[in-house]
Amino acid sequence: MRPIWKGALSFGLVNIPVQLYSAIRAGERVSFRLLHSTDNSPIRYERVCQKDGAVVPWDDIVKGYEYTKGKFVVLTDDDFKAAALESSKLIEIMDFVANDEIDPRFFETPYYLLPSKGGEKPYALLREAIRNTGTVGIGKITMRSNSHHLAGVKVIGDSLVLEIMRFADELVDGSTFSFPAAENVRPQELQMAEQLIGNLTESFDPAKYTDDYRSNLMRIIRAKMKGKKIEVEEPGEPEATAVVDLMARLQESLAQGKSPRGDKARKARNAQPARSRRKTA
């Protein structure tokens, strides 16, 4: 795998030569083409002017910012160059913040930071210092055509991981919504709910969680390739548990969780796809 960025990670007066590698792998996605329903011919996209209906060549297309309905400011290549930040090969850590102080919604895309030649010892030093202090290094990085990002540097295992972060104005303020009050929860209900969670708590195994929708979709595609007819069963709408039934449902859930029958029911429930169940005829 080739690095997508090379530069240095800086904290204080220490510069660590590093390389950036993607820490995620895009899953194999099912892609589709848009077709004409009468003859299955692919549909071609064209750049059509809304005013006269004519197809516009690329050379006659410019970029515009719509500041009000139907009103645009046109930006040229020189405008984008003027707005671009100076290219930098430095990730400067501006602050160290306690890990539990950062809202998880800020984190977006992870990358592995690996030391370049000569950076092994300061890399290990920074990693262990971050690990022992339970902090995240907050800085900024410029990558890919002057795109400027907030970034967090954290420790995962033996690696330093840089995560692209969202800026504060990209998060929706939770105070704009109304959530249920905690005083409506009775102590005995809370105790039973915590016990139920304890009974269902297991070590995290990411391999057990699979993309059931993609599996179902590929099964349907393979069936249609063989000329089979697809029958769809629409699931019913689940009903909310009534307040008067809450304790009874909690007690029943606890009883199921302790019995072999409950274990089977839980495994069957976890294995059932969340989407509509489909049958091939």
PDB file of C-alpha atoms in Angstrom:
ATOM      1  CA  MET A   1       0.000   0.000   0.000  1.00  0.00           C
ATOM      2  CA  ARG A   2       1.337   3.421  -0.954  1.00  0.00           C
ATOM      3  CA  PRO A   3       1.231   6.322   1.495  1.00  0.00           C
ATOM      4  CA  ILE A   4      -1.303   9.042   0.656  1.00  0.00           C
ATOM      5  CA  TRP A   5       0.677  11.774   2.465  1.00  0.00           C
ATOM      6  CA  LYS A   6       4.219  12.300   3.660  1.00  0.00           C
ATOM      7  CA  GLY A   7       5.399  14.936   6.081  1.00  0.00           C
ATOM      8  CA  ALA A   8       6.068  15.471   9.760  1.00  0.00           C
ATOM      9  CA  LEU A   9       4.084  15.305  12.975  1.00  0.00           C
ATOM     10  CA  SER A  10       5.028  18.142  15.320  1.00  0.00           C
ATOM     11  CA  PHE A  11       4.466  18.620  19.030  1.00  0.00           C
ATOM     12  CA  GLY A  12       6.386  21.278  20.882  1.00  0.00           C
ATOM     13  CA  LEU A  13       9.829  21.479  19.266  1.00  0.00           C
ATOM     14  CA  VAL A  14       9.832  17.817  18.221  1.00  0.00           C
ATOM     15  CA  ASN A  15       9.257  16.880  14.557  1.00  0.00           C
ATOM     16  CA  ILE A  16       8.549  13.246  13.702  1.00  0.00           C
ATOM     17  CA  PRO A  17       8.789  12.248  10.010  1.00  0.00           C
ATOM     18  CA  VAL A  18       5.647  10.261   9.247  1.00  0.00           C
ATOM     19  CA  GLN A  19       3.621   8.747   6.423  1.00  0.00           C
ATOM     20  CA  LEU A  20      -0.162   8.519   6.261  1.00  0.00           C
ATOM     21  CA  TYR A  21      -1.967   5.336   5.198  1.00  0.00           C
ATOM     22  CA  SER A  22      -5.678   4.652   4.998  1.00  0.00           C
ATOM     23  CA  ALA A  23      -6.950   2.683   8.004  1.00  0.00           C
ATOM     24  CA  ILE A  24     -10.205   1.564   6.359  1.00  0.00           C
ATOM     25  CA  ARG A  25     -11.046  -0.499   3.315  1.00  0.00           C
ATOM     26  CA  ALA A  26     -14.121   0.330   1.264  1.00  0.00           C
ATOM     27  CA  GLY A  27     -16.499  -2.615   1.194  1.00  0.00           C
ATOM     28  CA  GLU A  28     -17.368  -4.184  -2.141  1.00  0.00           C
ATOM     29  CA  ARG A  29     -20.465  -2.292  -3.193  1.00  0.00           C
ATOM     30  CA  VAL A  30     -23.178  -3.406  -5.550  1.00  0.00           C
ATOM     31  CA  SER A  31     -23.234  -0.856  -8.375  1.00  0.00           C
ATOM     32  CA  PHE A  32     -26.031  -0.266 -10.860  1.00  0.00           C
ATOM     33  CA  ARG A  33     -26.530   1.425 -14.219  1.00  0.00           C
ATOM     34  CA  LEU A  34     -29.646   3.368 -15.105  1.00  0.00           C
ATOM     35  CA  LEU A  35     -31.409   1.718 -18.065  1.00  0.00           C
ATOM     36  CA  HIS A  36     -34.289   2.529 -20.406  1.00  0.00           C
ATOM     37  CA  SER A  37     -37.154   0.311 -19.228  1.00  0.00           C
ATOM     38  CA  THR A  38     -38.297  -0.554 -22.775  1.00  0.00           C
ATOM     39  CA  ASP A  39     -35.041  -2.048 -24.074  1.00  0.00           C
ATOM     40  CA  ASN A  40     -32.536  -2.023 -21.156  1.00  0.00           C
ATOM     41  CA  SER A  41     -30.265   0.438 -22.958  1.00  0.00           C
ATOM     42  CA  PRO A  42     -27.957   2.445 -20.654  1.00  0.00           C
ATOM     43  CA  ILE A  43     -28.951   6.056 -20.017  1.00  0.00           C
ATOM     44  CA  ARG A  44     -26.348   8.729 -20.792  1.00  0.00           C
ATOM     45  CA  TYR A  45     -26.035  11.884 -18.719  1.00  0.00           C
ATOM     46  CA  GLU A  46     -25.748  15.177 -20.562  1.00  0.00           C
ATOM     47  CA  ARG A  47     -25.041  18.717 -19.379  1.00  0.00           C
ATOM     48  CA  VAL A  48     -28.203  20.556 -20.398  1.00  0.00           C
ATOM     49  CA  CYS A  49     -28.773  24.295 -19.981  1.00  0.00           C
ATOM     50  CA  GLN A  50     -32.005  24.907 -18.066  1.00  0.00           C
ATOM     51  CA  LYS A  51     -32.704  28.092 -20.027  1.00  0.00           C
ATOM     52  CA  ASP A  52     -32.524  26.918 -23.656  1.00  0.00           C
ATOM     53  CA  GLY A  53     -32.356  23.126 -23.308  1.00  0.00           C
ATOM     54  CA  ALA A  54     -29.083  22.892 -25.256  1.00  0.00           C
ATOM     55  CA  VAL A  55     -26.260  20.486 -24.384  1.00  0.00           C
ATOM     56  CA  VAL A  56     -23.308  22.497 -22.987  1.00  0.00           C
ATOM     57  CA  PRO A  57     -19.678  21.454 -23.658  1.00  0.00           C
ATOM     58  CA  TRP A  58     -17.266  21.344 -20.717  1.00  0.00           C
ATOM     59  CA  ASP A  59     -15.323  24.351 -22.020  1.00  0.00           C
ATOM     60  CA  ASP A  60     -18.417  26.545 -21.571  1.00  0.00           C
ATOM     61  CA  ILE A  61     -19.100  25.497 -17.984  1.00  0.00           C
ATOM     62  CA  VAL A  62     -18.077  27.605 -14.970  1.00  0.00           C
ATOM     63  CA  LYS A  63     -18.624  27.252 -11.229  1.00  0.00           C
ATOM     64  CA  GLY A  64     -21.055  29.524  -9.425  1.00  0.00           C
ATOM     65  CA  TYR A  65     -22.152  30.087  -5.833  1.00  0.00           C
ATOM     66  CA  GLU A  66     -25.922  30.617  -5.461  1.00  0.00           C
ATOM     67  CA  TYR A  67     -26.192  33.323  -2.799  1.00  0.00           C
ATOM     68  CA  THR A  68     -29.967  33.698  -3.289  1.00  0.00           C
ATOM     69  CA  LYS A  69     -32.555  31.950  -5.439  1.00  0.00           C
ATOM     70  CA  GLY A  70     -31.444  32.246  -9.073  1.00  0.00           C
ATOM     71  CA  LYS A  71     -28.571  34.647  -8.297  1.00  0.00           C
ATOM     72  CA  PHE A  72     -24.973  33.451  -8.664  1.00  0.00           C
ATOM     73  CA  VAL A  73     -21.421  34.631  -8.126  1.00  0.00           C
ATOM     74  CA  VAL A  74     -19.120  33.028 -10.713  1.00  0.00           C
ATOM     75  CA  LEU A  75     -15.695  31.869  -9.451  1.00  0.00           C
ATOM     76  CA  THR A  76     -12.681  31.425 -11.700  1.00  0.00           C
ATOM     77  CA  ASP A  77      -9.625  29.205 -11.303  1.00  0.00           C
ATOM     78  CA  ASP A  78      -7.728  32.250  -9.987  1.00  0.00           C
ATOM     79  CA  ASP A  79     -10.372  32.720  -7.267  1.00  0.00           C
ATOM     80  CA  PHE A  80      -9.882  29.154  -6.051  1.00  0.00           C
ATOM     81  CA  LYS A  81      -6.102  29.616  -6.100  1.00  0.00           C
ATOM     82  CA  ALA A  82      -6.459  32.785  -4.017  1.00  0.00           C
ATOM     83  CA  ALA A  83      -8.592  30.926  -1.441  1.00  0.00           C
ATOM     84  CA  ALA A  84      -6.262  27.918  -1.267  1.00  0.00           C
ATOM     85  CA  LEU A  85      -4.165  27.510   1.859  1.00  0.00           C
ATOM     86  CA  GLU A  86      -0.419  27.224   1.634  1.00  0.00           C
ATOM     87  CA  SER A  87       0.475  23.600   1.064  1.00  0.00           C
ATOM     88  CA  SER A  88       2.001  22.137   4.196  1.00  0.00           C
ATOM     89  CA  LYS A  89       3.799  18.926   5.022  1.00  0.00           C
ATOM     90  CA  LEU A  90       3.364  19.459   8.742  1.00  0.00           C
ATOM     91  CA  ILE A  91       0.754  18.163  11.164  1.00  0.00           C
ATOM     92  CA  GLU A  92       1.176  20.527  14.084  1.00  0.00           C
ATOM     93  CA  ILE A  93      -0.485  19.358  17.298  1.00  0.00           C
ATOM     94  CA  MET A  94      -1.911  22.526  18.832  1.00  0.00           C
ATOM     95  CA  ASP A  95      -3.508  21.002  21.946  1.00  0.00           C
ATOM     96  CA  PHE A  96      -3.816  17.755  23.852  1.00  0.00           C
ATOM     97  CA  VAL A  97      -7.356  17.042  25.050  1.00  0.00           C
ATOM     98  CA  ALA A  98      -8.665  14.307  27.362  1.00  0.00           C
ATOM     99  CA  ASN A  99     -10.088  11.517  25.234  1.00  0.00           C
ATOM    100  CA  ASP A 100     -13.411  11.398  27.092  1.00  0.00           C
ATOM    101  CA  GLU A 101     -13.985  15.133  26.560  1.00  0.00           C
ATOM    102  CA  ILE A 102     -14.405  14.805  22.788  1.00  0.00           C
ATOM    103  CA  ASP A 103     -17.848  14.089  21.363  1.00  0.00           C
ATOM    104  CA  PRO A 104     -17.511  10.948  19.152  1.00  0.00           C
ATOM    105  CA  ARG A 105     -19.486  12.739  16.422  1.00  0.00           C
ATOM    106  CA  PHE A 106     -16.423  14.862  15.703  1.00  0.00           C
ATOM    107  CA  PHE A 107     -14.421  11.884  14.405  1.00  0.00           C
ATOM    108  CA  GLU A 108     -14.866  10.906  10.784  1.00  0.00           C
ATOM    109  CA  THR A 109     -12.123   9.043   8.837  1.00  0.00           C
ATOM    110  CA  PRO A 110      -9.118   7.197  10.348  1.00  0.00           C
ATOM    111  CA  TYR A 111      -5.604   6.918   8.917  1.00  0.00           C
ATOM    112  CA  TYR A 112      -2.548   5.071  10.201  1.00  0.00           C
ATOM    113  CA  LEU A 113       0.464   7.246  10.978  1.00  0.00           C
ATOM    114  CA  LEU A 114       3.717   5.338  10.412  1.00  0.00           C
ATOM    115  CA  PRO A 115       7.184   6.694  11.181  1.00  0.00           C
ATOM    116  CA  SER A 116       9.508   7.403   8.285  1.00  0.00           C
ATOM    117  CA  LYS A 117      13.185   6.476   8.544  1.00  0.00           C
ATOM    118  CA  GLY A 118      14.729   8.088  11.597  1.00  0.00           C
ATOM    119  CA  GLY A 119      11.386   8.778  13.285  1.00  0.00           C
ATOM    120  CA  GLU A 120      10.945   5.483  15.129  1.00  0.00           C
ATOM    121  CA  LYS A 121      12.065   6.570  18.590  1.00  0.00           C
ATOM    122  CA  PRO A 122      10.192   9.915  18.801  1.00  0.00           C
ATOM    123  CA  TYR A 123       7.146   8.150  17.315  1.00  0.00           C
ATOM    124  CA  ALA A 124       7.190   5.548  20.101  1.00  0.00           C
ATOM    125  CA  LEU A 125       7.808   8.290  22.673  1.00  0.00           C
ATOM    126  CA  LEU A 126       4.776  10.306  21.556  1.00  0.00           C
ATOM    127  CA  ARG A 127       2.616   7.182  21.338  1.00  0.00           C
ATOM    128  CA  GLU A 128       3.371   6.086  24.891  1.00  0.00           C
ATOM    129  CA  ALA A 129       2.985   9.631  26.241  1.00  0.00           C
ATOM    130  CA  ILE A 130      -0.473   9.945  24.624  1.00  0.00           C
ATOM    131  CA  ARG A 131      -1.425   6.484  25.874  1.00  0.00           C
ATOM    132  CA  ASN A 132      -0.353   7.164  29.457  1.00  0.00           C
ATOM    133  CA  THR A 133      -2.062  10.568  29.622  1.00  0.00           C
ATOM    134  CA  GLY A 134      -5.318   9.369  28.010  1.00  0.00           C
ATOM    135  CA  THR A 135      -5.307  12.285  25.597  1.00  0.00           C
ATOM    136  CA  VAL A 136      -5.857  13.048  21.909  1.00  0.00           C
ATOM    137  CA  GLY A 137      -3.614  15.436  20.017  1.00  0.00           C
ATOM    138  CA  ILE A 138      -5.617  18.046  18.114  1.00  0.00           C
ATOM    139  CA  GLY A 139      -4.130  19.703  15.032  1.00  0.00           C
ATOM    140  CA  LYS A 140      -4.731  20.450  11.370  1.00  0.00           C
ATOM    141  CA  ILE A 141      -3.578  18.833   8.150  1.00  0.00           C
ATOM    142  CA  THR A 142      -3.623  19.974   4.518  1.00  0.00           C
ATOM    143  CA  MET A 143      -3.936  17.180   1.996  1.00  0.00           C
ATOM    144  CA  ARG A 144      -5.373  16.450  -1.437  1.00  0.00           C
ATOM    145  CA  SER A 145      -5.503  19.694  -3.390  1.00  0.00           C
ATOM    146  CA  ASN A 146      -5.266  22.016  -0.401  1.00  0.00           C
ATOM    147  CA  SER A 147      -8.219  20.493   1.440  1.00  0.00           C
ATOM    148  CA  HIS A 148      -7.840  21.636   5.050  1.00  0.00           C
ATOM    149  CA  HIS A 149      -8.931  19.369   7.879  1.00  0.00           C
ATOM    150  CA  LEU A 150      -9.138  19.321  11.636  1.00  0.00           C
ATOM    151  CA  ALA A 151      -7.438  16.151  12.867  1.00  0.00           C
ATOM    152  CA  GLY A 152      -7.063  14.136  16.039  1.00  0.00           C
ATOM    153  CA  VAL A 153      -4.049  11.921  16.819  1.00  0.00           C
ATOM    154  CA  LYS A 154      -4.840   9.022  19.140  1.00  0.00           C
ATOM    155  CA  VAL A 155      -3.347   5.682  20.155  1.00  0.00           C
ATOM    156  CA  ILE A 156      -4.839   2.369  19.037  1.00  0.00           C
ATOM    157  CA  GLY A 157      -2.741  -0.632  20.007  1.00  0.00           C
ATOM    158  CA  ASP A 158       0.835   0.022  18.897  1.00  0.00           C
ATOM    159  CA  SER A 159      -0.154   2.615  16.305  1.00  0.00           C
ATOM    160  CA  LEU A 160      -0.748   6.323  16.171  1.00  0.00           C
ATOM    161  CA  VAL A 161      -3.976   6.923  14.280  1.00  0.00           C
ATOM    162  CA  LEU A 162      -4.882  10.255  12.755  1.00  0.00           C
ATOM    163  CA  GLU A 163      -8.620  10.801  12.438  1.00  0.00           C
ATOM    164  CA  ILE A 164     -10.044  13.518  10.224  1.00  0.00           C
ATOM    165  CA  MET A 165     -12.478  15.474  12.394  1.00  0.00           C
ATOM    166  CA  ARG A 166     -15.506  17.619  11.729  1.00  0.00           C
ATOM    167  CA  PHE A 167     -15.415  21.297  12.655  1.00  0.00           C
ATOM    168  CA  ALA A 168     -17.806  22.501  15.364  1.00  0.00           C
ATOM    169  CA  ASP A 169     -20.244  24.127  12.930  1.00  0.00           C
ATOM    170  CA  GLU A 170     -20.731  20.789  11.158  1.00  0.00           C
ATOM    171  CA  LEU A 171     -22.464  19.217  14.174  1.00  0.00           C
ATOM    172  CA  VAL A 172     -26.164  19.635  14.863  1.00  0.00           C
ATOM    173  CA  ASP A 173     -26.777  21.065  18.325  1.00  0.00           C
ATOM    174  CA  GLY A 174     -28.645  18.457  20.363  1.00  0.00           C
ATOM    175  CA  SER A 175     -30.468  21.208  22.281  1.00  0.00           C
ATOM    176  CA  THR A 176     -32.608  21.790  19.190  1.00  0.00           C
ATOM    177  CA  PHE A 177     -34.402  18.517  20.011  1.00  0.00           C
ATOM    178  CA  SER A 178     -36.506  17.450  22.961  1.00  0.00           C
ATOM    179  CA  PHE A 179     -35.528  14.215  24.707  1.00  0.00           C
ATOM    180  CA  PRO A 180     -37.376  12.286  27.474  1.00  0.00           C
ATOM    181  CA  ALA A 181     -36.568  13.276  31.051  1.00  0.00           C
ATOM    182  CA  ALA A 182     -34.742  10.806  33.334  1.00  0.00           C
ATOM    183  CA  GLU A 183     -37.095  11.407  36.280  1.00  0.00           C
ATOM    184  CA  ASN A 184     -39.787   9.421  34.457  1.00  0.00           C
ATOM    185  CA  VAL A 185     -37.738   6.236  34.917  1.00  0.00           C
ATOM    186  CA  ARG A 186     -38.532   4.251  38.065  1.00  0.00           C
ATOM    187  CA  PRO A 187     -35.559   2.769  40.023  1.00  0.00           C
ATOM    188  CA  GLN A 188     -36.822  -0.830  39.696  1.00  0.00           C
ATOM    189  CA  GLU A 189     -37.192  -0.413  35.931  1.00  0.00           C
ATOM    190  CA  LEU A 190     -33.667   0.954  35.674  1.00  0.00           C
ATOM    191  CA  GLN A 191     -32.265  -1.900  37.767  1.00  0.00           C
ATOM    192  CA  MET A 192     -33.912  -4.523  35.566  1.00  0.00           C
ATOM    193  CA  ALA A 193     -32.824  -2.775  32.369  1.00  0.00           C
ATOM    194  CA  GLU A 194     -29.223  -2.680  33.625  1.00  0.00           C
ATOM    195  CA  GLN A 195     -29.445  -6.364  34.529  1.00  0.00           C
ATOM    196  CA  LEU A 196     -30.777  -7.176  31.066  1.00  0.00           C
ATOM    197  CA  ILE A 197     -27.917  -5.252  29.461  1.00  0.00           C
ATOM    198  CA  GLY A 198     -25.486  -7.133  31.694  1.00  0.00           C
ATOM    199  CA  ASN A 199     -26.927 -10.456  30.540  1.00  0.00           C
ATOM    200  CA  LEU A 200     -26.558  -9.435  26.881  1.00  0.00           C
ATOM    201  CA  THR A 201     -23.073  -7.940  27.230  1.00  0.00           C
ATOM    202  CA  GLU A 202     -20.338  -9.732  25.257  1.00  0.00           C
ATOM    203  CA  SER A 203     -16.840  -8.969  24.014  1.00  0.00           C
ATOM    204  CA  PHE A 204     -16.895  -6.957  20.818  1.00  0.00           C
ATOM    205  CA  ASP A 205     -16.370  -9.184  17.777  1.00  0.00           C
ATOM    206  CA  PRO A 206     -16.676  -7.087  14.599  1.00  0.00           C
ATOM    207  CA  ALA A 207     -16.659 -10.208  12.406  1.00  0.00           C
ATOM    208  CA  LYS A 208     -20.118 -11.220  13.633  1.00  0.00           C
ATOM    209  CA  TYR A 209     -21.764  -8.078  12.217  1.00  0.00           C
ATOM    210  CA  THR A 210     -22.241  -8.429   8.480  1.00  0.00           C
ATOM    211  CA  ASP A 211     -23.916  -6.451   5.709  1.00  0.00           C
ATOM    212  CA  ASP A 212     -27.167  -8.448   5.517  1.00  0.00           C
ATOM    213  CA  TYR A 213     -28.700  -6.051   3.002  1.00  0.00           C
ATOM    214  CA  ARG A 214     -25.890  -6.604   0.498  1.00  0.00           C
ATOM    215  CA  SER A 215     -26.122 -10.397   0.995  1.00  0.00           C
ATOM    216  CA  ASN A 216     -29.867 -10.308   0.372  1.00  0.00           C
ATOM    217  CA  LEU A 217     -29.418  -8.094  -2.673  1.00  0.00           C
ATOM    218  CA  MET A 218     -26.801 -10.385  -4.232  1.00  0.00           C
ATOM    219  CA  ARG A 219     -28.993 -13.426  -3.535  1.00  0.00           C
ATOM    220  CA  ILE A 220     -31.866 -11.743  -5.366  1.00  0.00           C
ATOM    221  CA  ILE A 221     -29.588 -10.754  -8.274  1.00  0.00           C
ATOM    222  CA  ARG A 222     -28.306 -14.323  -8.637  1.00  0.00           C
ATOM    223  CA  ALA A 223     -31.866 -15.669  -8.512  1.00  0.00           C
ATOM    224  CA  LYS A 224     -33.049 -13.231 -11.205  1.00  0.00           C
ATOM    225  CA  MET A 225     -30.064 -14.173 -13.387  1.00  0.00           C
ATOM    226  CA  LYS A 226     -31.435 -17.730 -13.282  1.00  0.00           C
ATOM    227  CA  GLY A 227     -34.909 -16.508 -14.219  1.00  0.00           C
ATOM    228  CA  LYS A 228     -36.465 -17.061 -10.799  1.00  0.00           C
ATOM    229  CA  LYS A 229     -39.372 -14.959  -9.603  1.00  0.00           C
ATOM    230  CA  ILE A 230     -38.874 -12.872  -6.488  1.00  0.00           C
ATOM    231  CA  GLU A 231     -41.620 -12.634  -3.871  1.00  0.00           C
ATOM    232  CA  VAL A 232     -41.403  -9.895  -1.277  1.00  0.00           C
ATOM    233  CA  GLU A 233     -42.894 -10.102   2.200  1.00  0.00           C
ATOM    234  CA  GLU A 234     -43.346  -6.678   3.724  1.00  0.00           C
ATOM    235  CA  PRO A 235     -42.612  -6.660   7.474  1.00  0.00           C
ATOM    236  CA  GLY A 236     -45.225  -5.369   9.848  1.00  0.00           C
ATOM    237  CA  GLU A 237     -44.682  -2.198  11.833  1.00  0.00           C
ATOM    238  CA  PRO A 238     -43.350  -2.990  15.342  1.00  0.00           C
ATOM    239  CA  GLU A 239     -45.482  -1.663  18.170  1.00  0.00           C
ATOM    240  CA  ALA A 240     -43.987   0.460  20.922  1.00  0.00           C
ATOM    241  CA  THR A 241     -43.976  -1.167  24.355  1.00  0.00           C
ATOM    242  CA  ALA A 242     -46.729   0.399  26.454  1.00  0.00           C
ATOM    243  CA  VAL A 243     -45.628   2.003  29.716  1.00  0.00           C
ATOM    244  CA  VAL A 244     -47.865  -0.318  31.729  1.00  0.00           C
ATOM    245  CA  ASP A 245     -46.196  -3.342  30.099  1.00  0.00           C
ATOM    246  CA  LEU A 246     -42.618  -2.163  30.566  1.00  0.00           C
ATOM    247  CA  MET A 247     -41.858  -4.079  33.769  1.00  0.00           C
ATOM    248  CA  ALA A 248     -43.472  -7.237  32.389  1.00  0.00           C
ATOM    249  CA  ARG A 249     -41.443  -7.011  29.201  1.00  0.00           C
ATOM    250  CA  LEU A 250     -38.231  -6.477  31.169  1.00  0.00           C
ATOM    251  CA  GLN A 251     -38.973  -9.489  33.387  1.00  0.00           C
ATOM    252  CA  GLU A 252     -39.776 -11.624  30.336  1.00  0.00           C
ATOM    253  CA  SER A 253     -36.565 -10.496  28.614  1.00  0.00           C
ATOM    254  CA  LEU A 254     -34.505 -11.396  31.674  1.00  0.00           C
ATOM    255  CA  ALA A 255     -36.154 -14.814  31.904  1.00  0.00           C
ATOM    256  CA  GLN A 256     -35.450 -15.515  28.234  1.00  0.00           C
ATOM    257  CA  GLY A 257     -31.851 -14.398  28.581  1.00  0.00           C
ATOM    258  CA  LYS A 258     -31.238 -16.981  31.330  1.00  0.00           C
ATOM    259  CA  SER A 259     -32.827 -19.936  29.519  1.00  0.00           C
ATOM    260  CA  PRO A 260     -31.518 -22.029  26.588  1.00  0.00           C
ATOM    261  CA  ARG A 261     -34.687 -21.069  24.730  1.00  0.00           C
ATOM    262  CA  GLY A 262     -33.861 -17.433  25.297  1.00  0.00           C
ATOM    263  CA  ASP A 263     -30.340 -17.937  23.936  1.00  0.00           C
ATOM    264  CA  LYS A 264     -31.747 -19.530  20.789  1.00  0.00           C
ATOM    265  CA  ALA A 265     -34.271 -16.740  20.385  1.00  0.00           C
ATOM    266  CA  ARG A 266     -31.565 -14.126  20.778  1.00  0.00           C
ATOM    267  CA  LYS A 267     -29.298 -15.811  18.218  1.00  0.00           C
ATOM    268  CA  ALA A 268     -32.203 -16.117  15.771  1.00  0.00           C
ATOM    269  CA  ARG A 269     -33.099 -12.463  16.325  1.00  0.00           C
ATOM    270  CA  ASN A 270     -29.501 -11.358  15.723  1.00  0.00           C
ATOM    271  CA  ALA A 271     -29.280 -13.458  12.566  1.00  0.00           C
ATOM    272  CA  GLN A 272     -32.497 -12.054  11.082  1.00  0.00           C
ATOM    273  CA  PRO A 273     -31.863  -9.299   8.483  1.00  0.00           C
ATOM    274  CA  ALA A 274     -33.125  -5.891   9.448  1.00  0.00           C
ATOM    275  CA  ARG A 275     -34.540  -5.301   5.953  1.00  0.00           C
ATOM    276  CA  SER A 276     -37.576  -6.908   4.360  1.00  0.00           C
ATOM    277  CA  ARG A 277     -37.458 -10.684   4.187  1.00  0.00           C
ATOM    278  CA  ARG A 278     -37.421 -11.931   0.618  1.00  0.00           C
ATOM    279  CA  LYS A 279     -38.099 -15.316  -0.908  1.00  0.00           C
ATOM    280  CA  THR A 280     -37.043 -16.728  -4.254  1.00  0.00           C
ATOM    281  CA  ALA A 281     -39.593 -18.887  -5.994  1.00  0.00           C
TER     282      ALA A 281
END
